[in-house]
Amino acid sequence: AMVPTCHHRGRSSMASALTVRTSVRRSLPGVLPSQAQAAWRDFTFREGGGLLGVVALERGPGRRLLLPSLMEEVIDDELDEPGRVCYRVSSRGLLRDVVEGSHRAKVKFSSDGSTGTKMKWEVEYQVDARAWLWQPVTDYLIETAASNLAAYTAPEDVFKLTLPLPSFDRPGEAVRSWVEYIWDGGGGLPIPCLKPPLTQPGDRFILPPGLLERLVSVSEDEGKIDYIVVNPGLFTYQVYTHRGAVGFAPRAEGGVAMEWTVHIRPLPGFGPVVRSFTELAVGTLSRNFQSAVGGCEGGPIEAGWATGQR
């Protein structure tokens, strides 16, 4: 990344506005420029980009309010085009040092010549005071948001577990039992699973750590269950995205086989911890389920990780 600079604009006096400028580059392997641009709009702009302590509230298409600063930003649609997003601060909120109307930013996405994307993020604005503070703050926020986007768009880590369940005659029976024992009953773990108010059917709330999970689909005919974690984050489950799938298929030897797959994108620095936790949780739930339905005699559990998948 270019070395950010901060310099005087106009006369060299204490009253002169000072320019805060930063430029950050990131490589996003395996992501097309159009996909990277869409991810930036959805994850970085609309959802807040994973910045700790920053909450982004949608105020309309291409417009957001940032808390706690009460600063409002808007995407300039007339300047937005394939490979480029331009945005600006439309209201400085509580950041009184920022000169109104001075903020401009653009994010460019270009091909790296292979299957990935080169991203360049440039921000510039003026302040009336304390440039010595706003320069490093801006550097940190843009650097962190760019790194978070790189982690968010990275290939998923995939955990897959299989085990035999000879006590079931059909996959549909196994689906019903899994939902009843694992999803609704907690799978034999000593933690409560609650039905939170004002949520969708099929949601469950796990205490601790305050994790909200959602059944996306349940099909007894297809022998398949899909679910997601709704609120992953630093204090719940340290990933950007989590999606799980549980499938049941007939076995030649009789009964059914269960395949439980979890796709995650860990937060930076949390990969080993999250992978260990996921493997432990899914493995324990699977063994409990196998024992509860009388399937332990059917054979051992097989499990493992694959990284770098999409």
Coordinates of N, CA, C and O in Angstrom, one line a residue, residues 1-175:
A1 N 0.8 -1.2 0.0 CA 0.0 0.0 0.0 C 0.9 1.2 0.0 O 2.0 1.2 0.5
M2 N 0.4 2.3 -0.6 CA 1.1 3.6 -0.6 C 1.2 4.1 0.9 O 0.3 3.8 1.7
V3 N 2.3 4.8 1.1 CA 2.4 5.4 2.5 C 1.5 6.6 2.6 O 1.6 7.5 1.8
P4 N 0.5 6.5 3.5 CA -0.4 7.7 3.6 C 0.3 8.9 4.0 O 1.3 8.9 4.8
T5 N -0.2 10.0 3.5 CA 0.4 11.3 3.9 C -0.6 12.3 4.4 O -1.8 12.1 4.2
C6 N -0.2 13.2 5.1 CA -1.0 14.3 5.6 C -0.3 15.6 5.4 O 0.8 15.8 5.9
H7 N -1.0 16.5 4.7 CA -0.2 17.8 4.4 C -1.2 18.9 4.5 O -2.4 18.8 4.4
H8 N -0.6 20.1 4.6 CA -1.4 21.4 4.6 C -2.0 21.6 3.3 O -1.4 21.4 2.2
R9 N -3.2 22.2 3.3 CA -3.8 22.7 2.1 C -4.0 24.2 2.2 O -4.5 24.7 3.2
G10 N -3.4 24.9 1.2 CA -3.5 26.4 1.3 C -2.4 27.0 2.1 O -1.3 26.5 2.2
R11 N -2.7 28.1 2.8 CA -1.7 28.7 3.6 C -1.2 27.9 4.8 O -2.0 27.2 5.4
S12 N 0.0 28.0 5.1 CA 0.6 27.2 6.2 C 0.2 27.9 7.5 O 1.0 28.7 8.0
S13 N -1.0 27.7 8.1 CA -1.4 28.3 9.3 C -2.2 27.3 10.1 O -2.7 26.4 9.6
M14 N -2.4 27.6 11.4 CA -3.2 26.8 12.3 C -4.6 26.7 11.8 O -5.3 25.7 12.1
A15 N -5.1 27.7 11.1 CA -6.5 27.7 10.7 C -6.7 27.0 9.4 O -7.8 26.8 9.0
S16 N -5.6 26.7 8.7 CA -5.8 26.0 7.4 C -6.3 24.6 7.6 O -6.0 23.9 8.5
A17 N -7.1 24.2 6.6 CA -7.6 22.8 6.6 C -6.4 21.9 6.2 O -5.5 22.2 5.5
L18 N -6.4 20.7 6.8 CA -5.4 19.7 6.6 C -6.0 18.5 5.9 O -7.1 18.2 6.1
T19 N -5.2 18.0 5.0 CA -5.7 16.8 4.2 C -5.3 15.5 4.8 O -4.1 15.3 5.1
V20 N -6.3 14.6 5.0 CA -6.0 13.3 5.4 C -6.2 12.4 4.2 O -7.2 12.4 3.5
R21 N -5.2 11.6 3.9 CA -5.3 10.8 2.6 C -4.7 9.4 2.9 O -3.6 9.3 3.6
T22 N -5.3 8.4 2.4 CA -4.8 7.0 2.6 C -5.1 6.2 1.3 O -6.1 6.5 0.6
S23 N -4.3 5.3 1.0 CA -4.4 4.4 -0.1 C -4.0 3.0 0.3 O -2.9 2.8 0.8
V24 N -4.9 2.0 0.1 CA -4.7 0.7 0.5 C -4.9 -0.3 -0.7 O -5.9 -0.1 -1.5
R25 N -4.0 -1.2 -0.8 CA -4.2 -2.3 -1.9 C -4.3 -3.6 -1.2 O -3.6 -3.9 -0.2
R26 N -5.1 -4.5 -1.9 CA -5.2 -5.9 -1.4 C -5.4 -6.8 -2.6 O -6.0 -6.4 -3.6
S27 N -4.9 -8.0 -2.5 CA -5.2 -9.0 -3.5 C -6.3 -9.9 -3.0 O -6.3 -10.3 -1.8
L28 N -7.2 -10.2 -3.9 CA -8.3 -11.1 -3.5 C -8.3 -12.3 -4.4 O -8.9 -12.3 -5.5
P29 N -7.5 -13.3 -4.1 CA -7.4 -14.5 -5.0 C -8.7 -15.3 -5.2 O -9.4 -15.4 -4.2
G30 N -8.9 -15.7 -6.4 CA -10.0 -16.6 -6.7 C -11.3 -15.9 -6.7 O -12.4 -16.5 -6.7
V31 N -11.3 -14.5 -6.7 CA -12.5 -13.7 -6.8 C -12.5 -12.8 -8.0 O -11.6 -12.1 -8.2
L32 N -13.5 -12.9 -8.8 CA -13.6 -12.0 -10.0 C -13.9 -10.6 -9.6 O -14.5 -10.3 -8.5
P33 N -13.4 -9.6 -10.4 CA -13.7 -8.2 -10.0 C -15.1 -7.9 -9.7 O -15.5 -7.1 -8.8
S34 N -16.1 -8.4 -10.5 CA -17.5 -8.2 -10.3 C -17.9 -8.8 -8.9 O -18.8 -8.2 -8.2
Q35 N -17.4 -9.9 -8.6 CA -17.7 -10.6 -7.3 C -17.1 -9.7 -6.1 O -17.8 -9.6 -5.1
A36 N -15.9 -9.3 -6.3 CA -15.3 -8.5 -5.3 C -16.0 -7.2 -5.0 O -16.2 -6.7 -3.9
Q37 N -16.5 -6.5 -6.1 CA -17.2 -5.3 -6.0 C -18.6 -5.5 -5.3 O -19.0 -4.7 -4.4
A38 N -19.2 -6.6 -5.7 CA -20.5 -6.9 -5.0 C -20.3 -7.2 -3.5 O -21.1 -6.8 -2.7
A39 N -19.2 -7.9 -3.2 CA -18.9 -8.2 -1.8 C -18.6 -6.9 -1.0 O -19.0 -6.8 0.2
W40 N -17.9 -6.0 -1.6 CA -17.6 -4.7 -1.0 C -18.9 -4.0 -0.6 O -19.0 -3.5 0.5
R41 N -19.8 -3.9 -1.6 CA -21.1 -3.2 -1.3 C -21.9 -3.9 -0.3 O -22.5 -3.2 0.6
D42 N -21.9 -5.2 -0.3 CA -22.8 -6.0 0.7 C -22.1 -6.0 2.0 O -22.8 -5.7 3.1
F43 N -20.9 -6.5 2.1 CA -20.2 -6.8 3.4 C -19.6 -5.5 4.0 O -19.9 -5.1 5.1
T44 N -18.8 -4.8 3.2 CA -18.1 -3.7 3.7 C -19.0 -2.5 3.9 O -19.0 -1.8 5.0
F45 N -19.8 -2.1 2.9 CA -20.6 -0.9 3.0 C -21.9 -1.1 3.8 O -22.2 -0.5 4.8
R46 N -22.6 -2.1 3.4 CA -24.0 -2.3 3.9 C -23.9 -2.9 5.4 O -24.7 -2.5 6.2
E47 N -23.0 -3.8 5.6 CA -22.9 -4.5 6.9 C -21.9 -3.9 7.9 O -21.8 -4.4 9.0
G48 N -21.0 -3.0 7.4 CA -20.0 -2.4 8.3 C -18.6 -3.0 8.2 O -17.7 -2.5 8.8
G49 N -18.4 -4.0 7.4 CA -17.1 -4.5 7.1 C -16.4 -5.2 8.2 O -15.2 -5.4 8.2
G50 N -17.1 -5.6 9.3 CA -16.5 -6.3 10.4 C -15.6 -5.5 11.3 O -14.8 -6.0 12.0
L51 N -15.8 -4.2 11.2 CA -15.0 -3.3 12.1 C -15.6 -3.3 13.5 O -16.8 -3.1 13.8
L52 N -14.8 -3.6 14.5 CA -15.2 -3.8 15.9 C -15.7 -2.4 16.4 O -15.0 -1.4 16.3
G53 N -16.9 -2.5 17.0 CA -17.4 -1.3 17.6 C -18.1 -0.3 16.6 O -18.7 0.7 17.0
V54 N -18.2 -0.7 15.3 CA -18.9 0.1 14.3 C -20.1 -0.6 13.9 O -20.1 -1.8 13.5
V55 N -21.2 0.1 13.9 CA -22.5 -0.5 13.5 C -23.0 0.3 12.3 O -23.0 1.6 12.3
A56 N -23.4 -0.3 11.2 CA -23.9 0.3 10.0 C -25.4 0.1 9.9 O -25.8 -1.1 9.9
L57 N -26.1 1.2 9.7 CA -27.5 1.1 9.6 C -27.9 1.6 8.2 O -27.5 2.7 7.8
E58 N -28.7 0.8 7.4 CA -29.1 1.2 6.1 C -30.1 2.4 6.2 O -31.0 2.3 7.0
R59 N -29.9 3.4 5.4 CA -30.8 4.5 5.3 C -31.4 4.6 4.0 O -31.9 5.7 3.6
G60 N -31.3 3.6 3.2 CA -31.8 3.6 1.8 C -30.8 3.0 0.9 O -29.7 2.7 1.4
P61 N -31.1 2.8 -0.4 CA -30.2 2.2 -1.3 C -28.9 3.0 -1.4 O -28.9 4.2 -1.6
G62 N -27.7 2.4 -1.1 CA -26.4 3.0 -1.2 C -26.2 4.1 -0.2 O -25.4 5.0 -0.4
R63 N -26.9 4.0 1.0 CA -26.7 5.1 2.0 C -26.7 4.4 3.3 O -27.5 3.4 3.6
R64 N -25.8 4.8 4.2 CA -25.7 4.2 5.5 C -25.4 5.2 6.6 O -24.8 6.2 6.3
L65 N -25.8 4.9 7.8 CA -25.5 5.7 9.0 C -24.6 4.9 9.9 O -24.9 3.7 10.2
L66 N -23.4 5.4 10.3 CA -22.5 4.7 11.1 C -22.6 5.1 12.6 O -22.6 6.3 12.9
L67 N -22.7 4.1 13.4 CA -22.8 4.4 14.9 C -21.4 3.9 15.5 O -20.9 2.9 15.0
P68 N -21.0 4.6 16.5 CA -21.6 5.7 17.3 C -21.3 7.1 16.7 O -21.7 8.1 17.4
S69 N -20.6 7.2 15.6 CA -20.2 8.6 15.2 C -21.3 9.4 14.6 O -21.2 10.6 14.4
L70 N -22.5 8.7 14.2 CA -23.6 9.4 13.5 C -23.2 10.0 12.1 O -23.9 10.9 11.6
M71 N -22.1 9.5 11.6 CA -21.7 9.9 10.3 C -22.5 9.2 9.2 O -22.7 8.0 9.3
E72 N -22.9 9.9 8.2 CA -23.6 9.3 7.1 C -22.8 9.3 5.8 O -22.2 10.3 5.5
E73 N -22.8 8.1 5.1 CA -22.1 8.0 3.9 C -23.1 7.5 2.8 O -24.0 6.8 3.1
V74 N -22.8 7.9 1.6 CA -23.6 7.6 0.4 C -22.7 7.2 -0.8 O -21.7 7.8 -1.0
I75 N -23.2 6.2 -1.5 CA -22.5 5.8 -2.7 C -23.0 6.7 -3.9 O -24.2 6.9 -4.0
D76 N -22.1 7.3 -4.6 CA -22.4 8.1 -5.8 C -22.7 7.2 -6.9 O -21.9 6.8 -7.7
D77 N -24.0 7.0 -7.1 CA -24.4 6.1 -8.2 C -24.1 6.6 -9.6 O -23.8 5.8 -10.5
E78 N -24.0 7.9 -9.8 CA -23.7 8.4 -11.1 C -22.2 8.2 -11.4 O -21.8 8.2 -12.6
L79 N -21.4 7.9 -10.4 CA -20.0 7.6 -10.6 C -19.7 6.2 -10.5 O -18.6 5.7 -10.8
D80 N -20.6 5.4 -10.0 CA -20.5 4.0 -9.8 C -20.5 3.3 -11.2 O -21.4 3.6 -12.0
E81 N -19.6 2.4 -11.4 CA -19.5 1.6 -12.7 C -18.8 0.3 -12.5 O -18.2 0.1 -11.4
P82 N -18.9 -0.6 -13.4 CA -18.2 -1.9 -13.2 C -16.7 -1.7 -12.9 O -16.0 -0.9 -13.7
G83 N -16.2 -2.2 -11.9 CA -14.8 -2.1 -11.5 C -14.5 -0.9 -10.6 O -13.4 -0.7 -10.2
R84 N -15.5 -0.1 -10.2 CA -15.3 1.1 -9.4 C -16.5 1.4 -8.6 O -17.6 1.4 -9.1
V85 N -16.3 1.8 -7.3 CA -17.3 2.3 -6.5 C -16.8 3.6 -5.9 O -15.7 3.7 -5.4
C86 N -17.6 4.7 -6.0 CA -17.3 6.0 -5.4 C -18.3 6.3 -4.3 O -19.5 6.1 -4.5
Y87 N -17.8 6.8 -3.2 CA -18.7 7.2 -2.1 C -18.2 8.4 -1.4 O -17.0 8.8 -1.6
R88 N -19.0 9.0 -0.6 CA -18.6 10.2 0.1 C -19.4 10.3 1.4 O -20.4 9.6 1.7
V89 N -18.9 11.2 2.3 CA -19.6 11.5 3.6 C -20.6 12.6 3.3 O -20.2 13.7 2.9
S90 N -21.9 12.3 3.5 CA -22.9 13.3 3.3 C -23.2 14.1 4.5 O -23.8 15.2 4.5
S91 N -22.9 13.5 5.7 CA -23.1 14.2 7.0 C -22.0 13.7 7.9 O -21.8 12.5 8.1
R92 N -21.3 14.7 8.5 CA -20.1 14.3 9.4 C -20.5 13.9 10.8 O -19.7 13.3 11.5
G93 N -21.8 14.0 11.1 CA -22.3 13.6 12.4 C -21.5 14.3 13.6 O -21.4 15.5 13.6
L94 N -21.0 13.5 14.5 CA -20.3 14.0 15.6 C -18.8 14.3 15.4 O -18.1 14.8 16.2
L95 N -18.4 14.0 14.2 CA -16.9 14.2 13.8 C -16.8 15.7 13.4 O -16.6 16.0 12.2
R96 N -16.7 16.6 14.3 CA -16.8 18.0 14.0 C -15.5 18.5 13.4 O -15.5 19.6 12.8
D97 N -14.4 17.8 13.5 CA -13.2 18.2 12.8 C -13.2 18.1 11.3 O -12.4 18.7 10.6
V98 N -14.1 17.2 10.8 CA -14.1 17.0 9.4 C -14.8 18.1 8.7 O -15.9 18.6 9.1
V99 N -14.2 18.6 7.6 CA -14.7 19.7 6.8 C -15.9 19.2 6.0 O -15.7 18.2 5.2
E100 N -17.1 19.7 6.2 CA -18.2 19.3 5.4 C -18.0 19.3 3.9 O -17.5 20.3 3.4
G101 N -18.4 18.3 3.2 CA -18.3 18.2 1.8 C -16.9 17.9 1.2 O -16.8 17.9 0.0
S102 N -16.0 17.7 2.1 CA -14.6 17.5 1.6 C -14.2 16.0 1.4 O -13.2 15.7 0.7
H103 N -15.1 15.1 1.9 CA -14.7 13.7 1.8 C -15.0 13.1 0.4 O -16.1 13.2 -0.1
R104 N -14.0 12.4 -0.1 CA -14.2 11.6 -1.4 C -13.5 10.3 -1.2 O -12.4 10.3 -0.7
A105 N -14.0 9.2 -1.7 CA -13.4 7.9 -1.7 C -13.8 7.1 -2.9 O -14.9 7.3 -3.4
K106 N -12.9 6.3 -3.4 CA -13.2 5.4 -4.5 C -12.4 4.1 -4.2 O -11.3 4.0 -3.7
V107 N -13.1 3.0 -4.7 CA -12.5 1.6 -4.6 C -12.5 1.0 -6.0 O -13.6 1.0 -6.6
K108 N -11.4 0.6 -6.4 CA -11.2 0.1 -7.8 C -11.0 -1.4 -7.7 O -10.2 -1.9 -6.8
F109 N -11.6 -2.2 -8.6 CA -11.4 -3.6 -8.7 C -11.0 -4.0 -10.1 O -11.7 -3.7 -11.0
S110 N -9.8 -4.6 -10.2 CA -9.3 -5.0 -11.5 C -8.8 -6.4 -11.5 O -8.4 -6.9 -10.4
S111 N -8.7 -7.0 -12.6 CA -8.3 -8.4 -12.7 C -6.8 -8.5 -12.4 O -6.0 -7.6 -12.8
D112 N -6.4 -9.5 -11.7 CA -4.9 -9.7 -11.5 C -4.2 -10.5 -12.6 O -3.1 -10.9 -12.4
G113 N -5.0 -10.7 -13.7 CA -4.4 -11.5 -14.8 C -4.7 -13.0 -14.7 O -4.3 -13.7 -15.7
S114 N -5.3 -13.4 -13.7 CA -5.6 -14.8 -13.5 C -7.0 -14.9 -13.1 O -7.9 -14.5 -13.8
T115 N -7.3 -15.5 -11.9 CA -8.7 -15.7 -11.5 C -9.0 -14.8 -10.3 O -10.0 -15.0 -9.7
G116 N -8.1 -13.9 -9.9 CA -8.3 -13.1 -8.8 C -8.5 -11.6 -9.1 O -8.6 -11.2 -10.3
T117 N -8.5 -10.8 -8.1 CA -8.8 -9.4 -8.2 C -7.8 -8.5 -7.4 O -7.3 -8.9 -6.3
K118 N -7.4 -7.4 -8.0 CA -6.6 -6.4 -7.3 C -7.5 -5.3 -6.9 O -8.2 -4.7 -7.7
M119 N -7.5 -5.0 -5.6 CA -8.3 -3.9 -5.1 C -7.5 -2.7 -4.6 O -6.5 -2.9 -4.0
K120 N -7.9 -1.5 -5.0 CA -7.2 -0.3 -4.6 C -8.3 0.6 -4.0 O -9.2 1.0 -4.6
W121 N -8.1 1.0 -2.7 CA -9.1 1.8 -2.0 C -8.4 3.1 -1.6 O -7.4 3.1 -0.8
E122 N -8.9 4.2 -2.0 CA -8.4 5.5 -1.8 C -9.4 6.4 -1.1 O -10.6 6.4 -1.5
V123 N -9.0 7.1 0.0 CA -9.8 8.0 0.7 C -9.1 9.3 0.9 O -7.9 9.3 1.2
E124 N -9.8 10.4 0.8 CA -9.2 11.7 1.1 C -10.3 12.6 1.6 O -11.4 12.6 1.2
Y125 N -9.9 13.4 2.6 CA -10.8 14.4 3.2 C -10.0 15.5 3.9 O -8.8 15.3 4.2
Q126 N -10.7 16.6 4.3 CA -10.0 17.6 5.0 C -10.5 17.7 6.5 O -11.7 17.4 6.7
V127 N -9.6 18.1 7.4 CA -10.0 18.4 8.7 C -9.5 19.8 9.2 O -8.5 20.3 8.7
D128 N -10.3 20.3 10.1 CA -9.9 21.7 10.6 C -8.9 21.5 11.7 O -8.2 22.5 12.0
A129 N -8.8 20.4 12.4 CA -7.9 20.2 13.5 C -7.6 18.7 13.7 O -8.3 17.9 13.2
R130 N -6.5 18.5 14.5 CA -6.2 17.1 14.9 C -5.9 16.1 13.7 O -6.3 15.0 13.8
A131 N -5.3 16.6 12.7 CA -4.9 15.7 11.6 C -4.0 14.6 12.1 O -4.0 13.5 11.6
W132 N -3.2 14.9 13.2 CA -2.3 13.9 13.8 C -3.1 12.7 14.3 O -2.6 11.6 14.4
L133 N -4.4 12.9 14.7 CA -5.2 11.9 15.1 C -6.0 11.2 14.0 O -6.0 9.9 13.9
W134 N -6.6 12.0 13.1 CA -7.4 11.4 12.1 C -6.7 10.6 11.0 O -7.2 9.7 10.4
Q135 N -5.4 11.0 10.8 CA -4.6 10.2 9.8 C -4.4 8.8 10.2 O -4.8 7.8 9.5
P136 N -3.9 8.5 11.4 CA -3.7 7.1 11.8 C -5.1 6.4 12.0 O -5.2 5.1 11.8
V137 N -6.1 7.1 12.5 CA -7.4 6.4 12.6 C -7.9 6.0 11.3 O -8.4 4.9 11.1
T138 N -7.8 6.9 10.3 CA -8.3 6.5 8.9 C -7.5 5.4 8.3 O -8.0 4.4 7.7
D139 N -6.1 5.5 8.5 CA -5.3 4.4 8.0 C -5.7 3.0 8.6 O -5.9 2.0 7.9
Y140 N -5.9 3.0 10.0 CA -6.3 1.8 10.6 C -7.7 1.3 10.1 O -7.8 0.1 9.8
L141 N -8.7 2.1 10.0 CA -10.0 1.7 9.6 C -10.0 1.1 8.2 O -10.6 0.1 7.9
I142 N -9.4 1.8 7.3 CA -9.4 1.4 5.9 C -8.5 0.1 5.7 O -8.9 -0.9 5.0
E143 N -7.4 0.0 6.4 CA -6.5 -1.2 6.3 C -7.3 -2.4 6.9 O -7.3 -3.4 6.3
T144 N -7.9 -2.2 8.0 CA -8.7 -3.3 8.7 C -9.9 -3.7 7.8 O -10.1 -4.9 7.7
A145 N -10.6 -2.7 7.3 CA -11.8 -3.1 6.5 C -11.3 -3.8 5.2 O -12.0 -4.8 4.8
A146 N -10.2 -3.4 4.6 CA -9.7 -4.1 3.4 C -9.3 -5.5 3.8 O -9.5 -6.5 3.0
S147 N -8.6 -5.7 4.9 CA -8.2 -7.1 5.3 C -9.4 -7.9 5.6 O -9.4 -9.1 5.3
N148 N -10.4 -7.3 6.3 CA -11.6 -8.1 6.5 C -12.3 -8.5 5.3 O -12.8 -9.6 5.2
L149 N -12.3 -7.7 4.3 CA -12.9 -8.0 3.0 C -12.2 -9.2 2.3 O -12.7 -10.1 1.8
A150 N -10.8 -9.1 2.4 CA -10.0 -10.2 1.9 C -10.3 -11.5 2.6 O -10.4 -12.6 1.9
A151 N -10.5 -11.5 3.9 CA -10.9 -12.7 4.6 C -12.3 -13.2 4.3 O -12.6 -14.4 4.2
Y152 N -13.2 -12.2 4.1 CA -14.6 -12.5 3.8 C -14.7 -13.2 2.4 O -15.6 -14.1 2.3
T153 N -13.9 -12.8 1.5 CA -14.0 -13.4 0.1 C -13.1 -14.6 -0.1 O -13.1 -15.1 -1.2
A154 N -12.3 -14.9 0.9 CA -11.4 -16.0 0.8 C -12.2 -17.3 0.6 O -13.3 -17.5 1.0
P155 N -11.5 -18.3 0.0 CA -12.2 -19.7 -0.1 C -12.6 -20.2 1.3 O -11.9 -19.9 2.3
E156 N -13.6 -20.9 1.3 CA -14.1 -21.5 2.6 C -13.3 -22.6 3.1 O -12.7 -23.4 2.3
D157 N -13.3 -22.8 4.4 CA -12.8 -24.0 5.1 C -14.0 -24.9 5.2 O -15.1 -24.5 5.6
V158 N -13.8 -26.2 4.8 CA -15.0 -27.1 4.8 C -14.6 -28.3 5.7 O -13.6 -29.0 5.5
F159 N -15.5 -28.6 6.6 CA -15.4 -29.7 7.5 C -16.5 -30.7 7.1 O -17.7 -30.3 6.9
K160 N -16.1 -32.0 6.9 CA -17.1 -33.0 6.5 C -17.0 -34.2 7.4 O -15.9 -34.7 7.7
L161 N -18.1 -34.6 7.9 CA -18.2 -35.8 8.8 C -19.2 -36.8 8.3 O -20.3 -36.3 7.9
T162 N -18.9 -38.0 8.3 CA -19.8 -39.1 7.8 C -19.9 -40.2 8.9 O -18.9 -40.5 9.6
L163 N -21.1 -40.7 9.1 CA -21.2 -41.9 10.0 C -22.4 -42.7 9.6 O -23.4 -42.1 9.0
P164 N -22.4 -44.0 9.8 CA -23.5 -44.8 9.5 C -24.6 -44.8 10.6 O -24.3 -44.7 11.8
L165 N -25.8 -44.9 10.2 CA -27.0 -45.0 11.1 C -27.9 -46.2 10.6 O -28.9 -46.0 9.9
P166 N -27.5 -47.4 11.0 CA -28.2 -48.6 10.6 C -29.7 -48.7 11.1 O -30.4 -49.6 10.6
S167 N -30.0 -48.0 12.1 CA -31.3 -48.1 12.7 C -32.4 -47.5 11.9 O -33.6 -47.7 12.2
F168 N -32.1 -46.7 10.9 CA -33.1 -46.0 10.1 C -33.3 -46.8 8.8 O -32.4 -47.2 8.2
D169 N -34.6 -46.9 8.4 CA -34.9 -47.5 7.1 C -34.9 -46.6 6.0 O -34.6 -47.0 4.8
R170 N -35.3 -45.3 6.2 CA -35.4 -44.3 5.2 C -34.7 -43.0 5.6 O -34.8 -42.6 6.8
P171 N -34.2 -42.2 4.6 CA -33.6 -40.9 5.0 C -34.6 -40.0 5.7 O -34.2 -39.2 6.6
G172 N -35.9 -40.0 5.3 CA -36.9 -39.1 5.9 C -37.0 -39.3 7.4 O -37.2 -38.3 8.1
E173 N -36.9 -40.5 7.8 CA -36.9 -40.8 9.3 C -35.8 -40.2 10.0 O -35.9 -39.6 11.1
A174 N -34.6 -40.3 9.4 CA -33.4 -39.7 10.0 C -33.5 -38.2 10.0 O -33.0 -37.6 11.0
V175 N -34.1 -37.6 9.0 CA -34.2 -36.1 9.0 C -35.1 -35.7 10.2 O -34.8 -34.8 11.0

